[in-house]
């Protein structure tokens, strides 16, 4: 069930980031960061190191996105 919530979060962030509405894009980056944290947790539980490292990279990029949009 939690994987579905993380998936919905990833899709929601994608919709917000591609909407073209600049004022809500920071929210898209924030939701993306939270979703990436969930996927990092799931990958660690599955002992899937490559996926976990990929999600850590996405999480880092999402945090940079939040910081850039809030400045």
Backbone as a chain_set.jsonl record, in Angstrom:
{"seq": "XXXXXXXXXXXXXXXXXXXXXXXXXXXXXXXXXXXXXXXXXXXXXXXXXXXXXXXXXXXXXXXXXXXXXXX", "coords": {"N": [[0.813, -1.195, 0.0], [1.92, 1.275, 0.824], [3.777, 1.671, -1.136], [2.184, 2.284, -3.293], [1.223, 4.759, -2.497], [3.59, 6.219, -2.54], [4.09, 6.023, -5.269], [1.886, 7.451, -6.321], [2.543, 9.924, -5.266], [4.894, 10.441, -6.728], [3.859, 10.638, -9.342], [2.111, 12.783, -8.979], [3.914, 14.839, -8.373], [5.217, 14.984, -10.795], [3.149, 15.913, -12.446], [2.728, 18.464, -11.335], [5.247, 19.633, -11.775], [5.409, 19.725, -14.53], [3.337, 21.312, -15.257], [3.591, 23.969, -15.924], [2.93, 26.064, -14.37], [4.476, 28.286, -12.579], [4.389, 29.085, -9.914], [3.657, 26.871, -8.399], [5.581, 24.989, -8.732], [7.595, 24.595, -6.874], [6.302, 23.104, -4.973], [5.911, 20.751, -6.345], [8.579, 19.862, -6.513], [9.045, 19.451, -3.8], [7.19, 17.408, -3.132], [8.237, 15.476, -4.775], [10.707, 15.059, -3.517], [9.897, 13.905, -1.085], [8.632, 11.604, -2.025], [10.835, 10.332, -3.197], [12.333, 9.764, -0.908], [10.722, 7.796, 0.229], [10.941, 5.781, -1.743], [13.652, 5.264, -1.561], [13.748, 4.076, 0.945], [12.154, 1.774, 0.441], [13.73, 0.495, -1.507], [15.979, -0.051, -0.031], [14.959, -1.863, 1.822], [14.374, -3.94, 0.078], [16.865, -4.67, -0.565], [18.087, -3.624, -2.806], [20.507, -2.211, -4.075], [21.483, -0.678, -6.396], [19.085, 0.622, -7.263], [18.452, 2.032, -4.959], [20.623, 3.82, -4.808], [20.191, 5.27, -7.162], [17.765, 6.507, -6.519], [18.633, 8.068, -4.394], [20.193, 9.903, -5.78], [18.155, 11.146, -7.295], [16.704, 12.204, -5.161], [18.523, 14.056, -4.111], [18.687, 15.814, -6.307], [16.046, 16.702, -6.293], [15.91, 18.082, -3.851], [17.686, 20.162, -4.416], [16.182, 21.366, -6.399], [13.952, 22.306, -4.892], [15.237, 24.175, -3.219], [16.265, 25.963, -5.149], [13.881, 26.999, -6.278], [12.734, 28.269, -4.123], [14.392, 30.354, -3.564]], "CA": [[0.0, 0.0, 0.0], [2.759, 2.469, 0.902], [4.421, 1.85, -2.44], [1.222, 2.98, -4.141], [1.213, 6.164, -2.059], [4.818, 6.811, -3.082], [3.896, 6.133, -6.716], [0.965, 8.571, -6.553], [3.33, 11.123, -5.001], [5.792, 10.669, -7.864], [3.051, 11.105, -10.474], [1.622, 14.125, -8.627], [5.012, 15.797, -8.523], [5.43, 15.123, -12.233], [2.083, 16.782, -12.964], [2.997, 19.835, -10.881], [6.466, 20.155, -12.392], [5.208, 19.932, -15.966], [2.12, 22.101, -15.472], [3.911, 25.297, -16.441], [2.563, 27.072, -13.366], [5.726, 28.458, -11.844], [4.169, 29.28, -8.483], [3.457, 25.591, -7.7], [6.64, 24.039, -9.041], [8.331, 24.266, -5.651], [5.539, 22.043, -4.329], [6.243, 19.552, -7.098], [9.904, 19.406, -6.063], [8.911, 18.969, -2.428], [6.53, 16.1, -3.181], [9.216, 14.572, -5.377], [11.688, 14.723, -2.473], [9.261, 12.981, -0.138], [8.447, 10.351, -2.743], [12.154, 9.701, -3.331], [12.695, 9.188, 0.393], [9.975, 6.543, 0.373], [11.523, 4.783, -2.641], [14.951, 4.89, -0.982], [13.431, 3.13, 2.017], [11.709, 0.508, -0.153], [14.875, -0.143, -2.16], [16.857, -0.586, 1.017], [14.312, -3.065, 2.35], [14.483, -4.979, -0.946], [18.31, -4.859, -0.785], [18.332, -3.253, -4.201], [21.45, -1.093, -3.949], [21.481, 0.252, -7.531], [17.868, 1.447, -7.241], [18.566, 2.948, -3.826], [21.564, 4.88, -5.18], [19.518, 6.096, -8.151], [16.792, 7.335, -5.807], [19.39, 9.073, -3.635], [20.528, 10.953, -6.75], [16.918, 11.885, -7.558], [16.374, 12.961, -3.949], [19.438, 15.202, -4.077], [18.24, 16.755, -7.341], [14.777, 17.293, -5.843], [16.218, 19.086, -2.827], [18.254, 21.32, -5.114], [15.046, 22.025, -7.043], [13.198, 23.06, -3.879], [16.052, 25.317, -2.801], [16.317, 26.92, -6.261], [12.612, 27.664, -6.477], [12.387, 29.109, -2.964], [15.31, 31.509, -3.451]], "C": [[0.861, 1.266, 0.0], [3.495, 2.732, -0.405], [3.483, 2.57, -3.408], [1.131, 4.461, -3.776], [2.444, 6.882, -2.604], [4.707, 6.988, -4.596], [2.986, 7.312, -7.06], [1.681, 9.896, -6.282], [4.262, 11.453, -6.156], [5.034, 11.203, -9.069], [2.53, 12.514, -10.208], [2.714, 15.165, -8.801], [5.311, 16.025, -9.997], [4.397, 16.057, -12.853], [2.351, 18.234, -12.574], [4.211, 20.444, -11.586], [6.296, 20.439, -13.878], [3.989, 20.79, -16.281], [2.403, 23.456, -16.099], [3.521, 26.416, -15.491], [3.745, 27.207, -12.414], [5.503, 28.522, -10.342], [3.961, 27.972, -7.718], [4.584, 24.587, -7.95], [7.476, 23.686, -7.813], [7.636, 23.131, -4.918], [5.789, 20.702, -5.034], [7.592, 18.981, -6.692], [9.836, 18.84, -4.654], [8.263, 17.584, -2.39], [7.471, 15.062, -3.785], [10.252, 14.132, -4.35], [11.122, 13.696, -1.5], [9.071, 11.612, -0.783], [9.777, 9.605, -2.897], [12.612, 9.089, -2.01], [11.984, 7.86, 0.613], [10.582, 5.457, -0.499], [12.912, 4.362, -2.188], [14.738, 3.849, 0.113], [13.026, 1.767, 1.447], [12.865, -0.231, -0.815], [15.828, -0.735, -1.127], [16.265, -1.859, 1.612], [14.421, -4.239, 1.376], [15.936, -5.363, -1.221], [18.689, -4.647, -2.244], [19.205, -2.002, -4.216], [21.456, -0.167, -5.161], [20.251, 1.169, -7.554], [17.93, 2.451, -6.111], [19.498, 4.106, -4.176], [20.956, 5.817, -6.222], [18.528, 7.031, -7.465], [17.469, 8.39, -4.941], [19.798, 10.221, -4.549], [19.302, 11.798, -7.073], [16.524, 12.745, -6.357], [17.24, 14.215, -3.844], [19.021, 16.257, -5.102], [16.932, 17.441, -6.933], [15.004, 18.356, -4.78], [16.812, 20.341, -3.449], [17.148, 22.087, -5.826], [14.224, 22.85, -6.074], [13.953, 24.32, -3.482], [16.095, 26.378, -3.902], [15.007, 27.681, -6.419], [12.238, 28.578, -5.313], [13.314, 30.31, -2.804], [14.849, 32.65, -4.272]], "O": [[0.575, 2.216, -0.729], [3.799, 3.878, -0.737], [3.925, 3.363, -4.239], [0.979, 5.312, -4.651], [2.352, 8.015, -3.075], [5.175, 7.987, -5.142], [3.275, 8.079, -7.978], [1.453, 10.879, -6.986], [4.406, 12.619, -6.523], [5.505, 12.116, -9.746], [2.511, 13.349, -11.112], [2.463, 16.253, -9.32], [5.626, 17.145, -10.4], [4.735, 16.895, -13.689], [2.211, 19.134, -13.402], [4.204, 21.621, -11.947], [6.976, 21.308, -14.423], [3.645, 20.973, -17.448], [1.526, 24.03, -16.746], [3.758, 27.589, -15.78], [3.978, 26.352, -11.559], [6.345, 28.058, -9.573], [4.08, 27.965, -6.493], [4.546, 23.468, -7.439], [8.01, 22.58, -7.73], [8.294, 22.289, -4.307], [5.867, 19.656, -4.39], [7.741, 17.768, -6.543], [10.502, 17.851, -4.351], [8.741, 16.692, -1.69], [7.496, 13.909, -3.353], [10.634, 12.962, -4.315], [11.798, 12.733, -1.139], [9.323, 10.583, -0.155], [9.829, 8.385, -2.743], [13.212, 8.015, -1.997], [12.576, 6.909, 1.123], [10.728, 4.321, -0.049], [13.312, 3.218, -2.407], [15.466, 2.859, 0.19], [13.498, 0.73, 1.914], [12.969, -1.452, -0.697], [16.407, -1.799, -1.342], [16.987, -2.82, 1.876], [14.547, -5.39, 1.794], [16.208, -6.267, -2.011], [19.491, -5.381, -2.822], [18.71, -0.883, -4.353], [21.437, 1.049, -4.974], [20.373, 2.362, -7.834], [17.511, 3.597, -6.273], [19.19, 5.257, -3.869], [21.179, 7.026, -6.171], [18.46, 8.215, -7.793], [16.938, 9.487, -4.772], [19.756, 11.382, -4.144], [19.389, 13.025, -7.121], [16.067, 13.877, -6.518], [16.748, 15.297, -3.526], [19.003, 17.45, -4.799], [16.74, 18.627, -7.201], [14.368, 19.41, -4.802], [16.476, 21.456, -3.05], [17.167, 23.318, -5.858], [13.836, 23.975, -6.391], [13.375, 25.405, -3.418], [15.973, 27.569, -3.614], [15.021, 28.886, -6.668], [11.507, 29.552, -5.497], [13.043, 31.193, -1.99], [15.498, 33.696, -4.294]]}, "num_chains": 1, "name": "protein.A"}
